[in-house]
Coordinates of C-alpha atoms and ligand atoms in Angstrom, one line a residue:
Chain A
X1 CA 32.6 0.2 27.4
X2 CA 34.1 -2.4 25.2
X3 CA 35.1 -4.7 28.3
X4 CA 31.2 -5.3 28.5
X5 CA 31.2 -7.1 25.3
X6 CA 31.3 -10.9 25.2
X7 CA 34.0 -12.8 23.6
X8 CA 33.1 -13.2 20.0
X9 CA 31.5 -9.5 19.8
X10 CA 34.1 -7.0 18.8
X11 CA 34.4 -3.4 17.7
X12 CA 36.1 -3.4 14.1
X13 CA 36.8 -1.2 11.4
X14 CA 34.3 -2.2 8.9
X15 CA 32.9 -0.1 5.8
X16 CA 34.6 3.3 7.0
X17 CA 33.5 3.0 10.7
X18 CA 34.0 1.2 14.0
X19 CA 31.2 -1.1 14.2
X20 CA 30.0 -4.1 16.3
X21 CA 30.7 -7.4 14.5
X22 CA 30.7 -11.1 15.0
X23 CA 32.2 -13.8 13.0
X24 CA 29.8 -16.0 11.0
X25 CA 28.1 -16.5 7.6
X26 CA 26.5 -13.2 6.4
X27 CA 22.6 -13.1 6.6
X28 CA 21.1 -9.7 5.7
X29 CA 23.5 -8.3 3.3
X30 CA 25.4 -6.5 6.2
X31 CA 29.2 -5.2 5.5
X32 CA 31.8 -7.8 6.3
X33 CA 35.6 -7.8 6.7
X34 CA 37.0 -11.3 6.3
X35 CA 35.0 -13.5 8.5
X36 CA 33.7 -10.6 10.6
X37 CA 30.3 -9.2 9.8
X38 CA 28.9 -5.9 11.1
X39 CA 26.1 -6.1 13.6
X40 CA 23.7 -3.1 13.0
X41 CA 22.1 -1.7 16.1
X42 CA 19.6 0.2 14.2
X43 CA 18.3 -3.3 13.2
X44 CA 18.7 -5.2 16.4
X45 CA 17.6 -4.4 20.0
X46 CA 20.2 -6.5 21.4
X47 CA 22.9 -4.7 19.0
X48 CA 21.6 -1.4 20.6
X49 CA 21.9 -2.7 24.1
X50 CA 25.7 -3.6 23.4
X51 CA 26.3 -0.4 21.6
X52 CA 24.8 1.6 24.7
X53 CA 27.0 -0.3 27.0
X54 CA 24.5 -2.4 29.0
X55 CA 26.0 -4.7 31.3
X56 CA 24.6 -8.1 29.8
X57 CA 26.4 -10.4 31.8
X58 CA 27.5 -12.4 28.7
X59 CA 31.0 -13.6 28.2
X60 CA 30.5 -15.7 25.0
X61 CA 29.6 -19.5 24.7
X62 CA 26.5 -19.3 26.6
X63 CA 23.3 -21.3 26.1
X64 CA 20.6 -18.9 25.1
X65 CA 16.7 -18.9 24.5
X66 CA 15.9 -16.2 22.1
X67 CA 12.1 -15.3 21.9
X68 CA 10.8 -13.4 18.9
X69 CA 13.6 -14.5 16.4
X70 CA 11.8 -13.2 13.3
X71 CA 14.0 -14.0 10.2
X72 CA 16.9 -14.2 12.4
X73 CA 18.8 -11.0 12.1
X74 CA 19.8 -10.8 15.9
X75 CA 19.6 -14.3 16.5
X76 CA 22.3 -15.1 13.8
X77 CA 24.6 -12.7 15.7
X78 CA 23.8 -14.3 19.0
X79 CA 24.5 -17.8 17.6
X80 CA 27.9 -16.6 16.3
X81 CA 29.2 -15.7 19.8
X82 CA 26.9 -17.9 22.1
X83 CA 26.6 -21.6 22.4
X84 CA 23.6 -23.4 21.8
X85 CA 20.8 -21.1 20.8
X86 CA 17.1 -22.0 20.7
X87 CA 15.3 -19.5 18.6
X88 CA 11.4 -19.3 19.1
X89 CA 9.3 -17.5 16.4
X90 CA 5.6 -18.0 15.7
X91 CA 5.0 -16.3 12.4
X92 CA 5.6 -18.7 9.5
X93 CA 7.0 -16.5 7.0
X94 CA 10.0 -14.9 9.0
X95 CA 10.7 -18.5 10.3
X96 CA 11.2 -19.6 6.7
X97 CA 14.1 -17.2 6.5
X98 CA 15.3 -17.9 9.9
X99 CA 15.7 -21.6 8.7
X100 CA 18.4 -20.5 6.1
X101 CA 20.0 -18.6 9.0
X102 CA 20.1 -21.8 11.0
X103 CA 21.1 -24.0 8.1
X104 CA 24.4 -22.0 7.9
X105 CA 25.2 -22.5 11.7
X106 CA 25.9 -25.5 13.9
X107 CA 24.1 -24.5 17.0
X108 CA 21.0 -22.5 16.1
X109 CA 17.8 -24.5 16.8
X110 CA 14.8 -22.8 15.2
X111 CA 11.2 -23.5 16.6
X112 CA 8.0 -22.4 15.3
X113 CA 6.3 -21.9 18.7
X114 CA 4.3 -19.2 20.5
X115 CA 6.3 -17.9 23.4
X116 CA 3.3 -17.2 25.4
X117 CA 3.0 -20.9 25.6
X118 CA 6.5 -22.3 27.0
X119 CA 4.7 -25.8 27.8
X120 CA 4.7 -26.3 23.9
X121 CA 8.5 -26.2 23.8
X122 CA 9.6 -27.2 27.2
X123 CA 10.2 -31.0 26.0
X124 CA 12.8 -29.4 23.4
X125 CA 14.5 -26.3 25.2
X126 CA 16.7 -27.5 28.0
X127 CA 16.6 -25.9 31.6
X128 CA 19.2 -23.8 32.9
X129 CA 19.8 -21.5 30.0
X130 CA 22.3 -18.6 30.8
X131 CA 20.4 -16.1 28.9
X132 CA 16.9 -15.3 27.5
X133 CA 16.7 -12.7 24.8
X134 CA 13.4 -11.4 24.3
X135 CA 12.1 -9.0 21.4
X136 CA 8.4 -10.1 20.7
X137 CA 6.9 -6.9 20.1
X138 CA 3.4 -7.9 21.1
X139 CA 1.1 -7.0 23.9
X140 CA 2.1 -8.9 27.2
X141 CA 5.6 -8.7 27.0
X142 CA 6.2 -8.9 30.7
X143 CA 3.9 -12.0 30.9
X144 CA 6.1 -13.6 28.0
X145 CA 9.1 -13.0 30.2
X146 CA 7.5 -14.2 33.3
X147 CA 6.3 -17.5 31.8
X148 CA 9.7 -18.2 30.1
X149 CA 11.6 -17.7 33.7
X150 CA 11.4 -21.5 34.1
X151 CA 14.1 -22.0 31.5
X152 CA 16.6 -19.7 33.1
X153 CA 19.5 -20.4 35.2
X154 CA 19.3 -19.0 38.9
X155 CA 21.9 -16.4 38.1
X156 CA 21.1 -16.1 34.2
X157 CA 20.1 -13.0 32.5
X158 CA 16.9 -11.9 30.8
X159 CA 17.8 -9.4 28.1
X160 CA 14.5 -7.7 27.1
X161 CA 13.5 -5.1 24.8
X162 CA 10.0 -3.8 25.5
X163 CA 8.3 -1.9 22.7
X164 CA 5.8 0.5 24.3
X165 CA 3.3 0.7 21.3
X166 CA 2.8 -3.1 21.5
X167 CA 1.2 -2.8 24.9
X168 CA -0.8 0.3 24.2
X169 CA -0.6 2.7 21.2
X170 CA -2.4 5.4 23.0
X171 CA -0.5 5.5 26.2
X172 CA 2.8 7.4 27.1
X173 CA 5.9 5.1 26.6
X174 CA 7.1 5.8 30.2
X175 CA 3.8 4.9 31.6
X176 CA 3.9 1.6 29.7
X177 CA 7.4 0.9 30.8
X178 CA 6.5 1.4 34.5
X179 CA 3.6 -1.2 34.2
X180 CA 5.8 -3.6 32.4
X181 CA 8.6 -3.4 34.9
X182 CA 6.2 -3.6 37.9
X183 CA 5.0 -6.9 36.5
X184 CA 8.5 -8.2 35.8
X185 CA 9.5 -7.6 39.3
X186 CA 7.2 -10.1 40.5
X187 CA 9.5 -12.7 39.1
X188 CA 12.7 -11.0 38.3
X189 CA 15.2 -8.6 40.0
X190 CA 15.7 -5.7 37.5
X191 CA 19.5 -4.9 37.0
X192 CA 19.4 -2.2 34.6
X193 CA 17.2 -0.2 32.2
X194 CA 17.6 2.4 29.5
X195 CA 15.9 3.8 26.7
X196 CA 17.0 2.4 23.4
X197 CA 15.5 5.5 21.5
X198 CA 18.9 6.2 19.8
X199 CA 18.5 3.0 17.7
X200 CA 14.7 2.2 18.5
X201 CA 12.2 4.7 19.2
X202 CA 9.9 4.1 22.4
X203 CA 11.6 0.9 23.3
X204 CA 13.1 0.1 26.7
X205 CA 16.2 -2.2 27.1
X206 CA 16.0 -4.2 30.4
X207 CA 18.6 -6.4 32.1
X208 CA 17.1 -8.8 34.8
X209 CA 17.8 -11.8 36.7
X210 CA 15.6 -14.3 38.5
X211 CA 14.5 -13.5 41.9
Chain B
X1 CA 1.5 -42.2 34.5
X2 CA 0.7 -39.5 32.1
X3 CA 2.7 -37.0 34.4
X4 CA 5.8 -38.8 33.5
X5 CA 5.3 -39.0 29.7
X6 CA 4.1 -35.5 29.5
X7 CA 7.5 -34.4 31.0
X8 CA 9.5 -36.6 28.7
X9 CA 11.9 -34.9 26.3
X10 CA 11.1 -34.5 22.7
X11 CA 13.5 -37.7 21.9
X12 CA 11.8 -40.1 24.4
X13 CA 10.2 -42.3 22.0
X14 CA 12.1 -41.1 18.9
X15 CA 14.4 -43.5 17.0
X16 CA 17.4 -41.7 16.5
X17 CA 17.5 -41.2 12.7
X18 CA 13.7 -41.1 12.3
X19 CA 13.0 -37.4 11.3
X20 CA 9.1 -37.7 10.7
X21 CA 8.9 -39.3 14.4
X22 CA 11.0 -36.2 15.6
X23 CA 8.8 -33.9 13.7
X24 CA 5.9 -35.3 15.4
X25 CA 7.4 -35.2 18.8
X26 CA 8.6 -31.5 18.4
X27 CA 5.3 -30.4 17.1
X28 CA 2.9 -32.0 19.1
X29 CA 4.8 -32.7 22.5
X30 CA 4.8 -30.6 25.6
X31 CA 6.0 -30.4 28.9
X32 CA 5.3 -28.4 32.0
X33 CA 9.0 -27.7 33.1
X34 CA 12.1 -28.1 30.9
X35 CA 14.9 -30.3 32.2
X36 CA 18.6 -31.0 31.3
X37 CA 17.7 -32.6 28.0
X38 CA 21.1 -33.0 26.7
X39 CA 22.3 -35.0 29.8
X40 CA 19.0 -37.2 29.7
X41 CA 19.4 -37.8 26.1
X42 CA 22.9 -39.2 26.6
X43 CA 21.8 -41.1 29.6
X44 CA 19.0 -42.7 27.8
X45 CA 21.2 -43.6 24.9
X46 CA 19.5 -41.5 22.4
X47 CA 22.9 -39.6 21.9
X48 CA 26.5 -40.6 22.4
X49 CA 27.6 -37.5 24.2
X50 CA 26.2 -33.8 24.2
X51 CA 27.7 -32.8 20.9
X52 CA 26.2 -35.6 19.3
X53 CA 22.8 -34.7 21.0
X54 CA 23.1 -31.1 19.7
X55 CA 23.6 -32.5 16.3
X56 CA 20.5 -34.5 16.3
X57 CA 18.7 -31.6 17.7
X58 CA 19.8 -29.5 14.9
X59 CA 18.7 -31.8 12.3
X60 CA 15.4 -32.5 14.0
X61 CA 14.4 -28.8 14.7
X62 CA 15.4 -28.0 11.1
X63 CA 13.3 -30.5 9.7
X64 CA 10.4 -30.1 12.0
X65 CA 10.4 -26.3 11.7
X66 CA 10.5 -26.5 7.8
X67 CA 7.6 -28.8 7.7
X68 CA 5.7 -26.8 10.2
X69 CA 6.1 -23.7 8.3
X70 CA 5.2 -25.1 5.0
X71 CA 2.0 -26.4 6.5
X72 CA 1.0 -23.3 8.3
X73 CA 1.7 -21.1 5.4
X74 CA -0.8 -23.1 3.2
X75 CA -3.3 -23.2 5.8
X76 CA -3.4 -20.0 8.0
X77 CA -5.1 -17.4 5.8
X78 CA -7.9 -19.8 4.9
X79 CA -8.4 -20.6 8.5
X80 CA -8.8 -16.9 9.3
X81 CA -11.4 -16.6 6.9
X82 CA -13.3 -19.3 8.3
X83 CA -12.9 -18.1 11.7
X84 CA -14.1 -14.5 10.8
X85 CA -17.1 -15.8 8.9
X86 CA -18.0 -18.0 11.9
X87 CA -17.7 -14.9 14.1
X88 CA -20.5 -13.1 11.9
X89 CA -22.6 -16.2 11.8
X90 CA -22.4 -16.9 15.6
X91 CA -23.3 -13.2 16.2
X92 CA -26.1 -13.0 13.9
X93 CA -27.7 -16.4 15.1
X94 CA -26.9 -15.4 18.8
X95 CA -28.9 -12.2 18.4
X96 CA -31.7 -13.7 16.6
X97 CA -32.1 -16.5 19.2
X98 CA -31.6 -14.2 22.1
X99 CA -34.4 -11.9 20.6
X100 CA -36.8 -14.7 20.3
X101 CA -36.1 -16.4 23.6
X102 CA -36.4 -12.6 25.2
X103 CA -39.8 -12.1 23.6
X104 CA -41.0 -15.4 24.6
X105 CA -39.7 -15.0 28.1
X106 CA -41.4 -11.8 28.4
X107 CA -44.8 -13.4 28.0
X108 CA -43.9 -15.8 31.0
X109 CA -41.6 -14.0 33.4
X110 CA -41.4 -10.1 34.7
X111 CA -38.4 -7.9 34.2
X112 CA -36.7 -9.7 31.3
X113 CA -33.8 -7.5 29.9
X114 CA -33.3 -7.4 26.0
X115 CA -30.5 -8.9 23.8
X116 CA -27.9 -11.3 24.9
X117 CA -27.8 -10.0 28.4
X118 CA -31.3 -10.8 28.6
X119 CA -30.9 -14.4 27.4
X120 CA -28.1 -14.9 29.8
X121 CA -30.4 -14.0 32.8
X122 CA -33.1 -16.1 31.5
X123 CA -30.7 -19.1 31.0
X124 CA -30.0 -18.9 34.8
X125 CA -33.7 -19.2 35.9
X126 CA -35.4 -22.3 37.3
X127 CA -38.0 -24.0 35.3
X128 CA -41.5 -24.6 36.9
X129 CA -43.0 -26.5 33.8
X130 CA -42.1 -27.8 30.5
X131 CA -42.7 -24.6 28.5
X132 CA -40.2 -22.8 31.0
X133 CA -37.7 -25.4 30.1
X134 CA -38.0 -24.6 26.5
X135 CA -37.7 -21.0 26.8
X136 CA -34.6 -21.3 29.4
X137 CA -32.9 -23.8 27.1
X138 CA -33.3 -21.7 24.1
X139 CA -31.9 -18.7 25.7
X140 CA -28.9 -20.7 27.1
X141 CA -28.1 -21.7 23.7
X142 CA -28.1 -18.0 22.5
X143 CA -25.8 -17.3 25.3
X144 CA -23.5 -20.2 24.4
X145 CA -23.4 -18.9 20.8
X146 CA -22.4 -15.4 22.2
X147 CA -19.6 -17.2 24.0
X148 CA -18.3 -19.0 20.8
X149 CA -18.4 -15.8 19.0
X150 CA -15.9 -14.2 21.8
X151 CA -13.9 -17.4 21.8
X152 CA -13.7 -17.2 18.0
X153 CA -12.6 -13.5 18.2
X154 CA -9.8 -14.5 20.8
X155 CA -8.5 -16.9 18.2
X156 CA -8.6 -14.5 15.5
X157 CA -6.4 -12.2 17.9
X158 CA -3.9 -14.8 18.2
X159 CA -3.7 -16.2 14.8
X160 CA -3.8 -13.1 12.8
X161 CA -0.6 -11.4 13.9
X162 CA 1.0 -14.8 12.8
X163 CA -0.6 -14.7 9.3
X164 CA -0.2 -11.1 8.8
X165 CA 2.0 -9.3 11.4
X166 CA 1.9 -5.7 9.6
X167 CA -1.7 -6.0 8.7
X168 CA -2.7 -7.2 12.1
X169 CA -0.8 -4.4 13.9
X170 CA -2.1 -1.8 11.5
X171 CA -5.7 -2.6 11.3
X172 CA -6.2 -4.8 14.6
X173 CA -6.6 -8.5 14.3
X174 CA -10.4 -8.7 13.6
X175 CA -10.3 -5.8 10.6
X176 CA -7.1 -7.5 9.2
X177 CA -9.1 -11.0 9.0
X178 CA -12.1 -9.3 7.5
X179 CA -9.9 -7.6 4.8
X180 CA -8.1 -10.9 3.9
X181 CA -11.8 -12.5 4.0
X182 CA -13.3 -9.9 1.5
X183 CA -10.3 -10.2 -0.8
X184 CA -10.3 -14.1 -0.6
X185 CA -7.2 -14.5 0.9
X186 CA -3.6 -12.7 1.7
X187 CA -2.3 -13.2 -1.6
X188 CA -5.4 -11.7 -3.5
X189 CA -5.3 -9.0 -0.9
X190 CA -1.6 -8.3 -1.7
X191 CA -2.4 -7.9 -5.3
X192 CA -5.2 -5.4 -5.0
X193 CA -4.4 -1.9 -5.7
X194 CA -5.0 0.4 -2.7
X195 CA -8.1 2.1 -4.3
X196 CA -10.0 -1.5 -4.0
X197 CA -8.8 -2.0 -0.5
X198 CA -10.3 1.4 0.4
X199 CA -13.6 0.0 -0.7
X200 CA -13.5 -3.5 0.3
X201 CA -16.7 -4.3 2.0
X202 CA -18.7 -1.5 0.3
X203 CA -19.4 -3.4 -2.9
X204 CA -23.2 -2.5 -2.8
X205 CA -22.3 1.1 -2.7
X206 CA -19.7 0.8 -5.4
X207 CA -22.2 -0.9 -7.5
X208 CA -24.7 1.8 -7.0
X209 CA -22.1 4.4 -8.0
X210 CA -21.0 2.5 -11.2
X211 CA -24.7 2.2 -12.2
X212 CA -24.9 6.1 -11.8
X213 CA -27.2 6.0 -8.8
X214 CA -24.9 7.3 -6.1
X215 CA -21.7 9.0 -5.3
X216 CA -18.6 7.0 -5.4
X217 CA -17.9 5.3 -1.9
X218 CA -15.1 6.9 0.3
X219 CA -14.4 3.7 2.3
X220 CA -15.5 0.2 2.7
X221 CA -14.9 -1.8 6.0
X222 CA -12.0 0.4 6.9
X223 CA -14.6 2.8 8.0
X224 CA -14.4 0.9 11.3
X225 CA -10.8 1.6 11.9
X226 CA -10.0 4.3 14.4
X227 CA -8.0 6.5 11.8
X228 CA -11.2 6.9 9.6
X229 CA -14.1 7.0 12.3
X230 CA -12.1 9.1 14.6
X231 CA -11.3 11.7 11.9
X232 CA -13.8 14.8 11.1
X233 CA -16.2 13.9 8.3
X234 CA -14.6 16.4 5.9
X235 CA -11.1 14.7 6.1
X236 CA -12.4 11.2 6.2
X237 CA -11.8 10.5 2.5
X238 CA -8.1 11.5 2.9
X239 CA -7.9 9.5 6.0
X240 CA -9.3 6.5 4.3
X241 CA -7.1 6.9 1.2
X242 CA -4.0 7.3 3.4
X243 CA -4.9 4.2 5.4
X244 CA -5.8 2.1 2.5
X245 CA -2.5 3.0 0.9
X246 CA -0.5 1.6 3.9
X247 CA -2.8 -1.4 4.3
X248 CA -2.2 -2.5 0.9
X249 CA 1.7 -2.2 1.6
X250 CA 1.2 -3.8 4.8
X251 CA -0.7 -6.8 3.1
X252 CA 2.1 -6.9 0.3
X253 CA 4.8 -7.1 3.1
X254 CA 3.0 -9.8 4.8
X255 CA 2.5 -11.9 1.8
X256 CA 6.0 -11.5 0.2
X257 CA 8.3 -11.1 3.3
X258 CA 6.2 -11.9 6.5
X259 CA 8.6 -9.4 8.1
X260 CA 7.5 -6.8 10.4
X261 CA 8.2 -3.4 8.9
X262 CA 8.4 -0.7 11.2
X263 CA 8.6 1.9 8.9
X264 CA 5.2 1.6 7.4
X265 CA 3.8 1.9 10.7
X266 CA 5.5 5.1 11.2
X267 CA 4.7 6.6 8.0
X268 CA 1.1 6.1 8.6
X269 CA 1.2 7.7 12.1
X270 CA 2.8 10.8 10.6
X271 CA 0.3 10.8 7.7
X272 CA -2.5 10.6 9.9
X273 CA -1.1 13.2 12.5
X274 CA -0.8 15.7 9.4
X275 CA -4.3 15.0 8.4
X276 CA -5.6 15.6 12.1
X277 CA -3.4 18.7 12.4
X278 CA -5.7 20.5 9.9
X279 CA -8.7 20.0 12.0
X280 CA -6.8 21.4 14.7
X281 CA -5.4 24.3 12.8
X282 CA -9.1 25.1 12.1
X283 CA -9.8 25.1 15.8
X284 CA -12.3 22.6 15.1
X285 CA -12.9 19.1 17.1
X286 CA -12.7 16.0 15.3
X287 CA -16.1 13.8 14.9
X288 CA -14.8 10.8 16.9
X289 CA -13.1 10.3 20.1
X290 CA -9.7 8.9 20.3
X291 CA -10.0 7.0 23.7
Ligands
LIG1 C1 10.5 -7.0 16.5 S1 10.4 -8.5 15.8 C2 11.9 -9.4 16.3 C3 13.0 -9.0 15.5 C4 14.3 -9.9 15.8 N1 14.4 -9.9 17.3 C5 15.6 -9.2 15.5 O1 16.1 -8.4 16.0 O2 16.0 -9.8 14.4 C6 9.2 -9.2 16.7 C7 8.7 -11.0 16.4 O3 8.2 -11.5 17.5 C8 7.3 -12.3 17.0 N2 6.4 -12.7 18.0 C9 5.5 -12.0 18.5 N3 4.7 -12.5 19.4 C10 5.3 -13.6 19.4 C11 4.9 -14.8 20.3 N4 4.1 -14.8 21.2 N5 5.7 -15.9 20.1 C12 6.8 -16.0 19.3 N6 7.0 -14.9 18.5 C13 6.5 -13.8 18.7 C14 6.8 -11.6 15.6 O4 6.2 -12.5 14.9 C15 8.1 -11.0 15.1 O5 8.7 -11.6 14.2

C-alpha cells in the first residue's frame, strides 16, 4: 500500500499511532514529530484517498492545481510534497487563513477565484499541470472538473472528491455518483473510484485522466 | 488584436516589482486558455529563470489575494442585502405592471392570460396602432423586470455561498440572504440569539404578541424552509426552534471563521430526523411534501 505514496508523504509513528505525514510548517494544530506533521484523513479527502490506497499517480514534486482550497488544510500537505501548487478558493474568509499557510511556504500560490470560471485565472495558472486536486463541495462538481481540464497535462491526473449531498440533498448518493461519473466521462477516462465513507460520509473518491 | 491581449499572461504589462499593477492584472485579467507562463515570462524578460518567476508569482499572488480578500469581506454581505431587496422590488413591480398590462390588454385583445406569463405573451404581439404599442411596451417592461428578478436570484445563488457558506448550505442561498438582510448584516446575525433568528421576519406578529394581542409567533421567515414547512403542524414549533438554533450557529461559524462545518449540518439532519420520526411513530403523515 505504501508504495503508492509519493515521495515526501510517509507513514510515520506520531502521537502513538502510524500516521500519514508530510514535512512542513504546522497549520491546524496537528501532531508533529520533528519536521514531520500528521496528515489527518478525517479532515482531508485527499488524505483519505492516500489512506485507502488509491493509485494517485503522484510521485512528488508535481505541479498541482488545487480547487476548493478552503483554509488550506489539505493544500498545505500538497504543497509540502508537490512542486508549484496553485490554490483556488472563492470564499474570502477561509482564504484569509489560506494566506497564512501560503506565507509559510515557497511554492503555494493562493488565488481568490471561482473554480467554475477558469478563464478568470488561466492568465495565472500555467498549462500542463500534472495533477488537479478538486474538493469544492458545491453543486456542479463534474462541470468544475470538466472546465478545468484545460490546465491538465495529457497524462495528468484528476484527483476528485465528490460530495453527494452538494449535488442533491434528497437523492441516493449512489445515484448522484453515477450521474457525476457519466458527466465526467465526456472529458476524462475514469481510472479508479471508491467511496471515502470510512473518513468522509457520502463522498466518492475519483482518479481520472484526460481522454 | 484583442485576442492576443486577452490571452497574455498576468505579467505581460506588469513591471517586475510593481505589486499594485500585479494585483490589478491577477484580479481583473483573464485568458481563455492557460499557457506555459513560466517559460513565456522568462522569454519576455519578466523573470531571470523559472525559480525567479515563481518567486515573483508568489509575491504577486499573496499580495493580490490579501487585498482581494480584504475588499470582498468589507463588501459582500452588504451586496447580498442590496441584491435580495432588489429581488423583492423587481418581483413586486413586475407583478403590478403585469397586472396593469394584462387588464388593459384584455380590453383590446382576446385570450389574454394573467400575470407575468400573460405579460410575456402580450409583449410578443404586433401593434396595430399607437395604443397597442403602449400596451405591448408596458407588458414587455413587466417581462423584463421579471427577467431581472431571476438574474438577481441567480447572482444571490452564486454570492451567498461565498459570503456565508454554512448559512447558504443550510438555508439555501436566498433564505440565507434574507436572514442576513433582516438582521442588517452577517455580523449582527451572528450576534443574535437563536430565539431572535427564529422570529426574524415576523416582527409584526411579535409586536402584536408583546402588546398582548396575539400568541407568540413560532417562526418568522424560516417558515419557508423545508424543515419547517414540511413538518406536521404540531411539530413545527420544535422544528423551527431546532432549525433556528443551527442557523444561529451557522451564522457564527460564517462570520467568525468562514469555514464550512460539516458537523453543524449533520447535527441538524439528525435533529430533524428525530422530530419527523415522532410523526411516523404516530402513523400520521406530515403536512408538507418532501419532494
Ligand atoms: C469541503 S471544502 C474544501 C476543504 C479543503 N479541500 C481541505 O481539505 O482542506 C470546499 C471548499 O470549496 C469552496 N468552493 C465551493 N465552490 C467553489 C468554487 N466554485 N470555486 C472555488 N471554491 C469553491 C468552498 O468555499 C469551500 O471552502
